[in-house]
Short mmCIF file of C-alpha atoms and ligand atoms in Angstrom, two decimals:
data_model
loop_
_atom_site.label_atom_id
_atom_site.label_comp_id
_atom_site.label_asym_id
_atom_site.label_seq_id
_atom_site.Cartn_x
_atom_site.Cartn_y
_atom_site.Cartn_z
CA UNK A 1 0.00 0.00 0.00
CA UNK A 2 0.77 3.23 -1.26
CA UNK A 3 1.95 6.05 1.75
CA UNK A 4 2.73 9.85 1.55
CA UNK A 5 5.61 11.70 3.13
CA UNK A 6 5.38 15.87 3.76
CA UNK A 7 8.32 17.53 5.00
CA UNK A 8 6.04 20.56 5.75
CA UNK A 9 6.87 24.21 6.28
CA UNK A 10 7.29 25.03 2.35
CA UNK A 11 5.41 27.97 0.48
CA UNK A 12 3.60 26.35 -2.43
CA UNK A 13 4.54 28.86 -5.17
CA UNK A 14 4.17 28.59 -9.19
CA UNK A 15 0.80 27.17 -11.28
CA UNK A 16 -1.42 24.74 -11.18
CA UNK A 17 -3.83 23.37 -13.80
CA UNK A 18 -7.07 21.45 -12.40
CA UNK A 19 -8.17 18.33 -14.17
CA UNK A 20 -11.56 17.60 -15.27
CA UNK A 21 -14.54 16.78 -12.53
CA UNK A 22 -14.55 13.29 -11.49
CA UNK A 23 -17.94 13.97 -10.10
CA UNK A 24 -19.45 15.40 -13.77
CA UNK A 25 -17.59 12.41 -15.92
CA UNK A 26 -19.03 9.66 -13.91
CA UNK A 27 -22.48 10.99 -14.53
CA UNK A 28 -21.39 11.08 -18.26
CA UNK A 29 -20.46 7.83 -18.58
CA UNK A 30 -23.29 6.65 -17.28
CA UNK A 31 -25.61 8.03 -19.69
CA UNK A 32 -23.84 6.75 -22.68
CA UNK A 33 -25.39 3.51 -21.58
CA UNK A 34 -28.62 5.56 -22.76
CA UNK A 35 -27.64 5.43 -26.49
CA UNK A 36 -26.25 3.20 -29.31
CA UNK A 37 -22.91 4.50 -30.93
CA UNK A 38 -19.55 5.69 -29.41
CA UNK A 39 -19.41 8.86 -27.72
CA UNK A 40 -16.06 10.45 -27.12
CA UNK A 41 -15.36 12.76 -23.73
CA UNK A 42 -12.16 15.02 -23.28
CA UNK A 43 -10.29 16.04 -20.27
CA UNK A 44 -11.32 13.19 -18.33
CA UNK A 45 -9.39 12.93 -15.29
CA UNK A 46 -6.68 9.59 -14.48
CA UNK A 47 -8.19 8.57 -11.04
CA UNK A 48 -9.43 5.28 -9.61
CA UNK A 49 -13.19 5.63 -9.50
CA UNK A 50 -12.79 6.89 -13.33
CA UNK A 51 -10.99 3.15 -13.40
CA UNK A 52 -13.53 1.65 -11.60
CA UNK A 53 -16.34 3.23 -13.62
CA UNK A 54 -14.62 1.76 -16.89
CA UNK A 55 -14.34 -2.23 -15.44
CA UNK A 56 -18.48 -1.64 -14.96
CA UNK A 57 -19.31 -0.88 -18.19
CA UNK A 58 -16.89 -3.18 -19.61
CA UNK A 59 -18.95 -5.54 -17.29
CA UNK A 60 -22.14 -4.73 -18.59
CA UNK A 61 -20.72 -5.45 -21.89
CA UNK A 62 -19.95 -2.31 -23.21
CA UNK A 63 -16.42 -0.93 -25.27
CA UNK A 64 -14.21 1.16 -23.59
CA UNK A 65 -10.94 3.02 -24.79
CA UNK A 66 -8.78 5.07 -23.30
CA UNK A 67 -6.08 7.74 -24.67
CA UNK A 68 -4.45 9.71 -21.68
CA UNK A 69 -7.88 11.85 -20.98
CA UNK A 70 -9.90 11.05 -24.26
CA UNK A 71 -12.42 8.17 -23.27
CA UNK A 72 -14.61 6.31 -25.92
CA UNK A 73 -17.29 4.55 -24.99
CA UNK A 74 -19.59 2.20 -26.88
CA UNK A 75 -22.66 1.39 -24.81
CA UNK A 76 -24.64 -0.30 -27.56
CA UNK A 77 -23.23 -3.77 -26.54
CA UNK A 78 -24.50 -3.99 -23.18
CA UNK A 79 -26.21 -7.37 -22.78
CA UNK A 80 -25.63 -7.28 -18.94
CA UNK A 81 -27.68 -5.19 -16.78
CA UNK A 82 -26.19 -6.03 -13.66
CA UNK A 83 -23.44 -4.03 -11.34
CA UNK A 84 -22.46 -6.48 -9.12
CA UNK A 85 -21.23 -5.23 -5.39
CA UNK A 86 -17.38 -5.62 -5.72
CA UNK A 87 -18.09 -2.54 -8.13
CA UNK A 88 -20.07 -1.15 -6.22
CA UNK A 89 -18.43 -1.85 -2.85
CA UNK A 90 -15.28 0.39 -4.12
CA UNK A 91 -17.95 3.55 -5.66
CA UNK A 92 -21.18 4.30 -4.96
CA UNK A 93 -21.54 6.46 -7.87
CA UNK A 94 -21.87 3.07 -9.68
CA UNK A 95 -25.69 3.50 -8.51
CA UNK A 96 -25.70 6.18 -11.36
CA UNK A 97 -26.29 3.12 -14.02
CA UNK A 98 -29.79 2.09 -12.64
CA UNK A 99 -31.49 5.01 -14.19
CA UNK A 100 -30.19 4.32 -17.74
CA UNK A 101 -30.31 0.23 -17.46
CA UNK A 102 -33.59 0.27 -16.70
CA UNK A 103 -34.68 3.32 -19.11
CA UNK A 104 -32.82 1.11 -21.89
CA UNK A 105 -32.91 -2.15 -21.14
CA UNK A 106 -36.17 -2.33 -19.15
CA UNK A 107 -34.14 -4.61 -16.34
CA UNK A 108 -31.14 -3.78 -13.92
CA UNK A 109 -29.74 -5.59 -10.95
CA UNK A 110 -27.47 -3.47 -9.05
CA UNK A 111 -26.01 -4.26 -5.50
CA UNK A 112 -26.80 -1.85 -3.03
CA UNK A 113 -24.77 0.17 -1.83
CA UNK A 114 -24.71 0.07 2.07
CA UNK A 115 -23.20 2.71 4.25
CA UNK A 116 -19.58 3.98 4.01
CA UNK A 117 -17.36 6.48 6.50
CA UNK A 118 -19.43 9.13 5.99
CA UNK A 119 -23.02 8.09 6.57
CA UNK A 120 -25.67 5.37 6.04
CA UNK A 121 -25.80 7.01 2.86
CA UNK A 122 -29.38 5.15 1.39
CA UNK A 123 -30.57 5.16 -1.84
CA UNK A 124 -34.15 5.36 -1.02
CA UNK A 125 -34.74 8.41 -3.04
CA UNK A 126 -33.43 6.67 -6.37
CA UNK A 127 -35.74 4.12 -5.87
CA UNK A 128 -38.80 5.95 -4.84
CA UNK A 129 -38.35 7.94 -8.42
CA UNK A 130 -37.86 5.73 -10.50
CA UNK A 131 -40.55 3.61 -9.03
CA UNK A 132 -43.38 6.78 -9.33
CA UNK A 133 -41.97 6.00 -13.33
CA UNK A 134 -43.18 2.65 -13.52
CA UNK A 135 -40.87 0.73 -12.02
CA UNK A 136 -40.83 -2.63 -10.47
CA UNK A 137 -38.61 -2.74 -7.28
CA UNK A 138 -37.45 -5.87 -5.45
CA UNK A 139 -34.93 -5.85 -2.86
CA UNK A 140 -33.32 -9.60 -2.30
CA UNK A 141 -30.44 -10.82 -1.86
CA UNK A 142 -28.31 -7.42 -1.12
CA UNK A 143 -29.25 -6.79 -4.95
CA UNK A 144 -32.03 -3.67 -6.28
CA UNK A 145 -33.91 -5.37 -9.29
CA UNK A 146 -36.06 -3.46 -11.21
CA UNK A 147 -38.45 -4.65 -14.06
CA UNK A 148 -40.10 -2.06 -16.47
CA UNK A 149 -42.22 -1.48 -19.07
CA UNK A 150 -41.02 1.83 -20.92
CA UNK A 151 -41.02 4.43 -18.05
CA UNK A 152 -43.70 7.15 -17.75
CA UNK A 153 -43.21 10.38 -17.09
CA UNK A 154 -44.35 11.64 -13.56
CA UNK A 155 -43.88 14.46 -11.21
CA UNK A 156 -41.47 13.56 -8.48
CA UNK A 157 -40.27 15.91 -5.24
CA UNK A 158 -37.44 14.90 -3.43
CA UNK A 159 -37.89 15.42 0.46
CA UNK A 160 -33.79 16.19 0.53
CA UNK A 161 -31.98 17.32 -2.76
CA UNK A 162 -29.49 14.51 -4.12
CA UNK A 163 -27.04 14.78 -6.34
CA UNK A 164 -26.45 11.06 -7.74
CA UNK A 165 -30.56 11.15 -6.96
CA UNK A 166 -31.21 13.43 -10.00
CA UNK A 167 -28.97 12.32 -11.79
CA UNK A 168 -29.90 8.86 -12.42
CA UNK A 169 -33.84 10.20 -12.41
CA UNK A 170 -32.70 13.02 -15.04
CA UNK A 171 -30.91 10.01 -17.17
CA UNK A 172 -34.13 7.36 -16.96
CA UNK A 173 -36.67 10.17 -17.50
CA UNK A 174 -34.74 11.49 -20.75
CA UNK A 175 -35.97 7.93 -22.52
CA UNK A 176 -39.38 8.03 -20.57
CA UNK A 177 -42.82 8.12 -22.18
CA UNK A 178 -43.71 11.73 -21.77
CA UNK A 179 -42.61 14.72 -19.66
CA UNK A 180 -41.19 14.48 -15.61
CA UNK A 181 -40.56 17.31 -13.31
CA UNK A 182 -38.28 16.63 -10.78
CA UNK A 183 -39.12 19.03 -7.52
CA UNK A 184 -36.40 19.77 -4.96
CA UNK A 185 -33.84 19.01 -7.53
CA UNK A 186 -30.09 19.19 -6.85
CA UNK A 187 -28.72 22.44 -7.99
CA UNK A 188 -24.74 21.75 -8.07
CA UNK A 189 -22.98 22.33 -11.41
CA UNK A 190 -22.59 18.75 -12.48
CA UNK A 191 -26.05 18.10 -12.32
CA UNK A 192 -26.23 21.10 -14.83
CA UNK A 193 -23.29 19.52 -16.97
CA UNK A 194 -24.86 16.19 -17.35
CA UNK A 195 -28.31 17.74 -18.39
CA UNK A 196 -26.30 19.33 -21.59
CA UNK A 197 -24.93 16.63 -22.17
CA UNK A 198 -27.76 14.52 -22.50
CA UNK A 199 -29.46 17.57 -24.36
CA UNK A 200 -26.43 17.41 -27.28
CA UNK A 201 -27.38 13.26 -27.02
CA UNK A 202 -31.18 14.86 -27.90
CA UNK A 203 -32.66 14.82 -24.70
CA UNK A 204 -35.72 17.42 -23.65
CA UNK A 205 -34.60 18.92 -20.71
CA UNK A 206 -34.48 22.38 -18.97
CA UNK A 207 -34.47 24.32 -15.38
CA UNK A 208 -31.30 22.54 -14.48
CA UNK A 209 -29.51 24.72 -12.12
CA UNK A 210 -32.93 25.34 -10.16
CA UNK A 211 -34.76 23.32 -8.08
CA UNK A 212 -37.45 22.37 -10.54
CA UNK A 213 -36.23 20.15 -13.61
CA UNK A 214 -38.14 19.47 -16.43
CA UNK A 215 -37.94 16.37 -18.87
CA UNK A 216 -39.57 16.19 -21.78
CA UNK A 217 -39.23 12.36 -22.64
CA UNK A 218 -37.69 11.45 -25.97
CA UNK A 219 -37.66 7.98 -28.21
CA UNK A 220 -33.50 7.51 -28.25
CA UNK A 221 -30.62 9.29 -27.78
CA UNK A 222 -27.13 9.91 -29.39
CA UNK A 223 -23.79 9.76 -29.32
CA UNK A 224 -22.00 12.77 -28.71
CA UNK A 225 -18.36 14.47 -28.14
CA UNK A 226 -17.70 16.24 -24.92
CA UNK A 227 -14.87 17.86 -22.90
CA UNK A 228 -15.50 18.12 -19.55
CA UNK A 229 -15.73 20.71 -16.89
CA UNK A 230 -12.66 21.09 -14.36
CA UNK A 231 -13.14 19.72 -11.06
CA UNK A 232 -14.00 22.62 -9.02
CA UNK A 233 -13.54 20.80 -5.26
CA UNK A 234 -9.94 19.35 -7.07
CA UNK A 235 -10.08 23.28 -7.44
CA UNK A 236 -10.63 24.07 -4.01
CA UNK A 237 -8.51 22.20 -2.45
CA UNK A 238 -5.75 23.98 -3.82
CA UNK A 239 -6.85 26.95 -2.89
CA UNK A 240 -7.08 26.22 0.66
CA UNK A 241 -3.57 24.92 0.48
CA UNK A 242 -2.25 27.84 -0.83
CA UNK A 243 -4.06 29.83 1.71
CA UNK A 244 -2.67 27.04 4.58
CA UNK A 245 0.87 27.47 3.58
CA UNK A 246 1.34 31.43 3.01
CA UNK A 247 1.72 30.28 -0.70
CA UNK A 248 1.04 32.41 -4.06
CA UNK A 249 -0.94 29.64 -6.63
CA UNK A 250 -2.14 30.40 -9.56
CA UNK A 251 -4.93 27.79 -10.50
CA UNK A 252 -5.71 27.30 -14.04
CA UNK A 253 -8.54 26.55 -15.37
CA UNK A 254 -10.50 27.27 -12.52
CA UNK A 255 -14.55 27.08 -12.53
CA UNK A 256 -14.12 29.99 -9.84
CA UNK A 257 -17.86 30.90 -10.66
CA UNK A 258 -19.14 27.39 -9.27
CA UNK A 259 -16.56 28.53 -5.98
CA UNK A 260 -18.76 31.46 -4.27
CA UNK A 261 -19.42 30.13 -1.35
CA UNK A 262 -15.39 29.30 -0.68
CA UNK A 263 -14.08 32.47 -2.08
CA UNK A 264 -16.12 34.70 0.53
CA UNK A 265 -14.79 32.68 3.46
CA UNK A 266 -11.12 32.50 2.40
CA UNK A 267 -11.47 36.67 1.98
CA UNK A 268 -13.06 36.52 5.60
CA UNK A 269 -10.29 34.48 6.84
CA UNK A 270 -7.78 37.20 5.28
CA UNK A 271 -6.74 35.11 2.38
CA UNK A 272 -6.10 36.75 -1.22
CA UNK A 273 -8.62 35.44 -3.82
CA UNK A 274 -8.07 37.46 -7.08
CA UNK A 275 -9.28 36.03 -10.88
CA UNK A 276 -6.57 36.03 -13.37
CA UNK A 277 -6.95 35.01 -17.08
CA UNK A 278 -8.54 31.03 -17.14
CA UNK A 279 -7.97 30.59 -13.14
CA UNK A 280 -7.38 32.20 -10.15
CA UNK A 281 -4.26 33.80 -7.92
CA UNK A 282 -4.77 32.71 -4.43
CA UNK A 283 -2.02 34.71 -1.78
CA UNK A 284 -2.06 33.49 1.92
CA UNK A 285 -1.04 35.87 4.26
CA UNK A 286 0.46 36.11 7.70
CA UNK A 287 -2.24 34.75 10.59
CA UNK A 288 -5.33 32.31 9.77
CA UNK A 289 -8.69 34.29 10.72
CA UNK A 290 -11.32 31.86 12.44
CA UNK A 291 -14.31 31.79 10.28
CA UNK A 292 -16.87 29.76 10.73
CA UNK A 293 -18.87 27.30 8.37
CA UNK A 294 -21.71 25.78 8.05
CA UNK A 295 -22.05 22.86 4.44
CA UNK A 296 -25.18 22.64 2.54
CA UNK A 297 -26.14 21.61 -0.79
CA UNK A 298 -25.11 23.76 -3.62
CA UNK A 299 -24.74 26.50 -3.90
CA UNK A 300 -24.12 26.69 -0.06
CA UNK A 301 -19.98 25.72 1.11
CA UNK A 302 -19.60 21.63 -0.48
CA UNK A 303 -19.54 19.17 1.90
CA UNK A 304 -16.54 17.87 -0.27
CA UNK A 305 -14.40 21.01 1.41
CA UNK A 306 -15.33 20.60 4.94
CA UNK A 307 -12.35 18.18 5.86
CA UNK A 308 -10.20 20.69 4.06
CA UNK A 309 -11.32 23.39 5.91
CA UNK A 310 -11.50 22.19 8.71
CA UNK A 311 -7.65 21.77 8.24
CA UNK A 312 -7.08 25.15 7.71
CA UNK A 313 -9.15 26.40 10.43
CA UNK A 314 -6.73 24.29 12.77
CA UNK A 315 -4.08 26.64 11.51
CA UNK A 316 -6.38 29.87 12.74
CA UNK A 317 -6.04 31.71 16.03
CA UNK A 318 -9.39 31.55 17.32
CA UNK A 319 -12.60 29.64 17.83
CA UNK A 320 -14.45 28.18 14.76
CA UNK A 321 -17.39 26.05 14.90
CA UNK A 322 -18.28 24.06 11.43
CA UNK A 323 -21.78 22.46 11.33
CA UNK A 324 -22.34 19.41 8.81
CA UNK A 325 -25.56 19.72 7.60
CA UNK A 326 -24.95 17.14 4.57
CA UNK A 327 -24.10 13.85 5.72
CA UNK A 328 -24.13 12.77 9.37
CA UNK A 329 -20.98 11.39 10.26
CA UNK A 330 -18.20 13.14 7.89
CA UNK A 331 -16.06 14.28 10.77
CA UNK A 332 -13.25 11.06 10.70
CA UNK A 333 -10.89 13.42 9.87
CA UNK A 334 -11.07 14.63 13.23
CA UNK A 335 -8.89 12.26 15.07
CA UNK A 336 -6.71 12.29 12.84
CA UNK A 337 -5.95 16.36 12.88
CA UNK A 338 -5.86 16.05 16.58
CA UNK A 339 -2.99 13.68 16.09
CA UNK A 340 -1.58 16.39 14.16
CA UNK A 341 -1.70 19.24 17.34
CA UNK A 342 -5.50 20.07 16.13
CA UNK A 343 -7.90 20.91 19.02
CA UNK A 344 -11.29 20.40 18.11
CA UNK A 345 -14.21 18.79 19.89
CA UNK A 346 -17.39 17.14 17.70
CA UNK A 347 -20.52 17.40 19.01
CA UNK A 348 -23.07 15.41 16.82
CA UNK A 349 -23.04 17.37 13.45
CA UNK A 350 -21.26 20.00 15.23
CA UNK A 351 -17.16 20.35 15.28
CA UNK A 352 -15.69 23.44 17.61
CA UNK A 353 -11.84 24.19 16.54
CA UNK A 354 -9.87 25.96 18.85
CA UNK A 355 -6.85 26.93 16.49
CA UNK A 356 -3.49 27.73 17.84
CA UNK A 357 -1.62 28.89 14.73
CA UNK A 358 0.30 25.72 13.80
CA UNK A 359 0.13 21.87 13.64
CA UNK A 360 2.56 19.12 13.73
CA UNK A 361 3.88 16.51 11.76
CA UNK A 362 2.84 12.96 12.22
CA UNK A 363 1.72 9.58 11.20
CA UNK A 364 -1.70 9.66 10.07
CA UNK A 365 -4.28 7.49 8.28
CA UNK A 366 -6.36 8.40 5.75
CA UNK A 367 -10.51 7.45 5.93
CA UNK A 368 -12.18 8.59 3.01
CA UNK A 369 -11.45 10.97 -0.01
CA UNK A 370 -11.94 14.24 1.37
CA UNK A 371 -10.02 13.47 4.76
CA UNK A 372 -7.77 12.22 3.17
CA UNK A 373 -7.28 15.52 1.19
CA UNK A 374 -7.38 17.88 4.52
CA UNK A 375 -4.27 15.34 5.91
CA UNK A 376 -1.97 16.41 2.88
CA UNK A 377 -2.97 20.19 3.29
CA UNK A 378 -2.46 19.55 7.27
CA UNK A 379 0.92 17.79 6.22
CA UNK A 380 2.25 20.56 4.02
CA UNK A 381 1.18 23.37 6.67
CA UNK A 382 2.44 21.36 9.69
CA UNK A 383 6.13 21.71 11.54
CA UNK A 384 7.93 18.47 10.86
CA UNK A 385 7.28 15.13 8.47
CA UNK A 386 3.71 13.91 8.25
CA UNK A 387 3.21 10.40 6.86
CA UNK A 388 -0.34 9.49 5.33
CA UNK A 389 -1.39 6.00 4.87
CA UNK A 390 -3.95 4.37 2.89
CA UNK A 391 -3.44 6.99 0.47
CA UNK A 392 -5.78 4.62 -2.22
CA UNK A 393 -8.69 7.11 -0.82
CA UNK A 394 -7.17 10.14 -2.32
CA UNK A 395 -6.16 8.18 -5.50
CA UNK A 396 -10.01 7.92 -5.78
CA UNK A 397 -10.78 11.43 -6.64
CA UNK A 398 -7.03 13.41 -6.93
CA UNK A 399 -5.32 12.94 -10.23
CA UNK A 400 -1.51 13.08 -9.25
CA UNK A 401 -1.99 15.27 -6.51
CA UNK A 402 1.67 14.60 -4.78
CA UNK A 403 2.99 15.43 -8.27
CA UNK A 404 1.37 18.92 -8.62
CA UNK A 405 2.39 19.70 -5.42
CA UNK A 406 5.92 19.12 -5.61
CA UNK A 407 5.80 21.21 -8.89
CA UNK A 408 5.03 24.23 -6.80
CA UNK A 409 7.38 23.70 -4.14
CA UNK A 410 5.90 20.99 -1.45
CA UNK A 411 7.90 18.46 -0.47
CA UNK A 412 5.94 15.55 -0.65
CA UNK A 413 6.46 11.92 -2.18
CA UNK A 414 5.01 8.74 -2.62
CA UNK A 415 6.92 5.47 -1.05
CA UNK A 416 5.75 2.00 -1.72
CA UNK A 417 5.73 -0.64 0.94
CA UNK A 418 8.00 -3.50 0.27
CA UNK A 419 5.97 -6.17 -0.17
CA UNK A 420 5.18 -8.34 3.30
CA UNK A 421 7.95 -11.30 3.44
CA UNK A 422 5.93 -14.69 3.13
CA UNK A 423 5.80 -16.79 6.58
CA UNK A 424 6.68 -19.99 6.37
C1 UD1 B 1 -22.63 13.38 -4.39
C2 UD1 B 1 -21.16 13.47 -4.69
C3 UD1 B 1 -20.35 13.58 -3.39
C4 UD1 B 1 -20.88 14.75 -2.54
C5 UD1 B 1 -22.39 14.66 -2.36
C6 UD1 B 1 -22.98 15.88 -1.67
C7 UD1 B 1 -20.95 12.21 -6.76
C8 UD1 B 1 -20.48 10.98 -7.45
N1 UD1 B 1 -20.76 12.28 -5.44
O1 UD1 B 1 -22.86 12.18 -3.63
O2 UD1 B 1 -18.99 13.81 -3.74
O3 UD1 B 1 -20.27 14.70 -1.26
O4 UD1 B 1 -23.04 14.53 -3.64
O5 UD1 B 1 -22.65 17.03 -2.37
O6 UD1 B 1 -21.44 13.14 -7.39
N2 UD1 B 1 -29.93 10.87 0.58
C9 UD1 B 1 -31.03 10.17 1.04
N3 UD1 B 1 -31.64 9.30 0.17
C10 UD1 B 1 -31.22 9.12 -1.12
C11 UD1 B 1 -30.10 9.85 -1.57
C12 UD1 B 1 -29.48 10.72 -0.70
O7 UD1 B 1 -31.43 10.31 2.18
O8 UD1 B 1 -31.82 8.32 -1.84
C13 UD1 B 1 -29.23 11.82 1.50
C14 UD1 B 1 -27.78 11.40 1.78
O9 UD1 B 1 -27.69 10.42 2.79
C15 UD1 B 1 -27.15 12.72 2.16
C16 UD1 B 1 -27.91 13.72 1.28
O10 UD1 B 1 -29.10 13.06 0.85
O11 UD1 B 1 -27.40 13.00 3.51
C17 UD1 B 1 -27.16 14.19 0.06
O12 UD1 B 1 -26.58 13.07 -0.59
P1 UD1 B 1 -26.41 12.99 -2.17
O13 UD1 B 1 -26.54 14.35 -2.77
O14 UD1 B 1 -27.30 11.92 -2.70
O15 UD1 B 1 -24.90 12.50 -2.30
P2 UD1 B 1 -24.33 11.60 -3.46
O16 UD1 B 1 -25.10 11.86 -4.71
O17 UD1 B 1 -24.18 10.19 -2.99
#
């Protein structure tokens, strides 16, 4: 297993360039299992779950090939509809290929997901949808199986907005039998990036972006050619490092209109956020300002930069308090700041940080993707070496992060572990 080791204390000076959004190509290649023919998608990011993602469809019995960040897929050979949980074990986001399974092929068998480090996470919502279309749900076996008919159009509100949620409602209802609104609808930009694309594919949709989405329900769809948007919590994250380390980054090709709700706390916390050309020059100053947080679905601060924050807060002189309104248990990065010097106490969805300027190096273990994340920004802030383990986490969702960071000054590698002697 892969670990990292910091030597932290260095500025992070020079450029960086942000790859595309894991969490808008998933979506994508999903809904190519809507449509016969071989669509091609640019600026796809090199990360596991992009990996992952790949195996399933080759699984399901579609093509797949890939040329550095040019993917082309050709759905039209599924025979398969069935994502079996070692997929789905490693990515939940494989749930996105029930909508267009069933849409297509009428059938799809896909293991359920079951909680992970950050919640109970259900799918209930998913399932409620698309059975309000038509669908026939059975649970058995730790497997969803759904039978349809071709799926009607219906109105749907969601009681909580989900992103994955209107996604794979969006992708069934584009193929449905007449028009769906979707109520409550998730708002954040890769919901809006996956209803173009399925537009250019010929789909009827509009009022993506707000909470009520409209589908107008076509016969088929096709193929397309797509680059696609940068990742804007890849985006983030480098922001907040550059604002953790007194650097002066300038992020390329930086969707720095999809980060409002970051921007105004990194001013508030005295931190230089100025656009320049595609990106965005982010200065940190002298002393952290304590501001306080509070996630919520877009286009409120991302869940996704709560660990990272939460980091940089630790850093701060003064109390913050950052309240988790997304998920109910994403705070298992906690433990592991506290290892680091942090001082912060949880209190249900509640975590109080009582910064005291610096952190310091040690051994820590990464959880999920996120935490992970906020452990290399803690690592390249901190006094002293930092060593993060189980770095396959970040590998999920960071293409070549130790690699970007050394290019602006960090020094930070990644050792291998010899592999275990055999016992005899
Ligand atoms: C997506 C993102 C993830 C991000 C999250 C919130 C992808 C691949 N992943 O995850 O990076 O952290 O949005 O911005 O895009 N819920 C239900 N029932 C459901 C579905 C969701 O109760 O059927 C709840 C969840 O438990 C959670 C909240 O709704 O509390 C929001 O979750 P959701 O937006 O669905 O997250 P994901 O789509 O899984």
């Amino acid at each position: 297993m892969d670990r990292i080791i910091i030597r932290g204390g260095n500025r992070l000076i020079g450029e960086v360039t942000i790859s595309g959004a894991k969490n808008a190509a998933l979506p994508m290649m999903a809904a190519t299992l809507l449509t016969e023919g071989c669509s091609t998608f640019r600026n796809i990011p090199e990360l596991r779950d992009i990996v992952t993602f790949k195996t399933l469809i080759e699984h399901l019995g579609g093509k797949v090939e890939q040329e550095g960040h040019t993917l082309r897929i050709e759905s039209g050979t599924v025979k398969m509809p069935e994502a079996p949980y070692e997929l789905v074990k490693t990515m939940r986001a494989s749930i996105l290929v029930l909508g267009p399974l069933v849409a297509r092929m009428k059938r799809a068998r896909v293991s359920l997901p079951g909680g992970c480090a950050i919640g109970a996470r259900p799918i209930n919502l998913h399932l409620m949808g698309l059975e309000r279309m038509g669908a026939k749900v059975r649970i058995e076996h730790g497997y969803v199986d759904m039978t349809a008919g071709r799926l009607k159009g219906a109105d749907i509100c969601f009681d909580t907005p989900t992103v994955t949620g209107t996604e794979n409602l969006m992708m069934a209802a584009a193929l449905a039998e007449g028009v769906t609104v979707l109520e409550n609808a998730a708002k954040e930009p890769e919901v809006v990036e996956l209803a173009m694309v399925l537009n250019k594919m010929g789909a009827r949709i509009d009022g993506m972006g707000t909470d009520t989405i409209r589908i107008d329900g076509v016969e088929e769809l096709r193929p397309i050619v797509h680059t696609v948007m940068p990742d804007r919590i890849e985006a983030g994250t480098f922001m907040i490092a550059s604002a953790m380390t007194r650097g002066n980054l300038l992020i390329r090709n930086c969707p720095l209109e999809d980060l409002d709700a970051l921007v105004v706390k990194l001013k508030e916390a005295g931190v230089e956020v100025t656009p320049e050309g595609d990106g965005v020059r982010v200065v940190g100053s002298g002393q952290i300002r304590s501001v306080d947080i509070k996630t919520s679905p877009y286009p409120g601060f991302p869940t996704d930069l709560q660990a990272q924050m939460a980091a940089m807060m630790s850093m701060a002189n003064g109390l913050t308090v950052i309240t988790e309104t997304v998920f109910e248990n994403r705070f298992m990065h906690v433990s592991e700041l506290r290892r680091m010097g942090a001082k912060i106490k949880i209190d249900g969805r509640t975590a109080i940080i009582k910064g005291n300027g610096r952190l310091s190096g040690a051994p820590v273990m990464a959880t999920d993707l996120r935490a992970s994340a906020s452990l290399v920004l803690a690592g390249l802030a901190a006094d002293g070496k930092t060593e993060v383990s189980r770095v396959y986490h970040l590998d999920r969702g960071y293409e070549r992060i130790e690699k970007k960071l050394a290019a602006v000054g960090a020094d930070i590698k990644r050792v291998k572990d010899a592999p275990k002697a055999r016992q005899v």
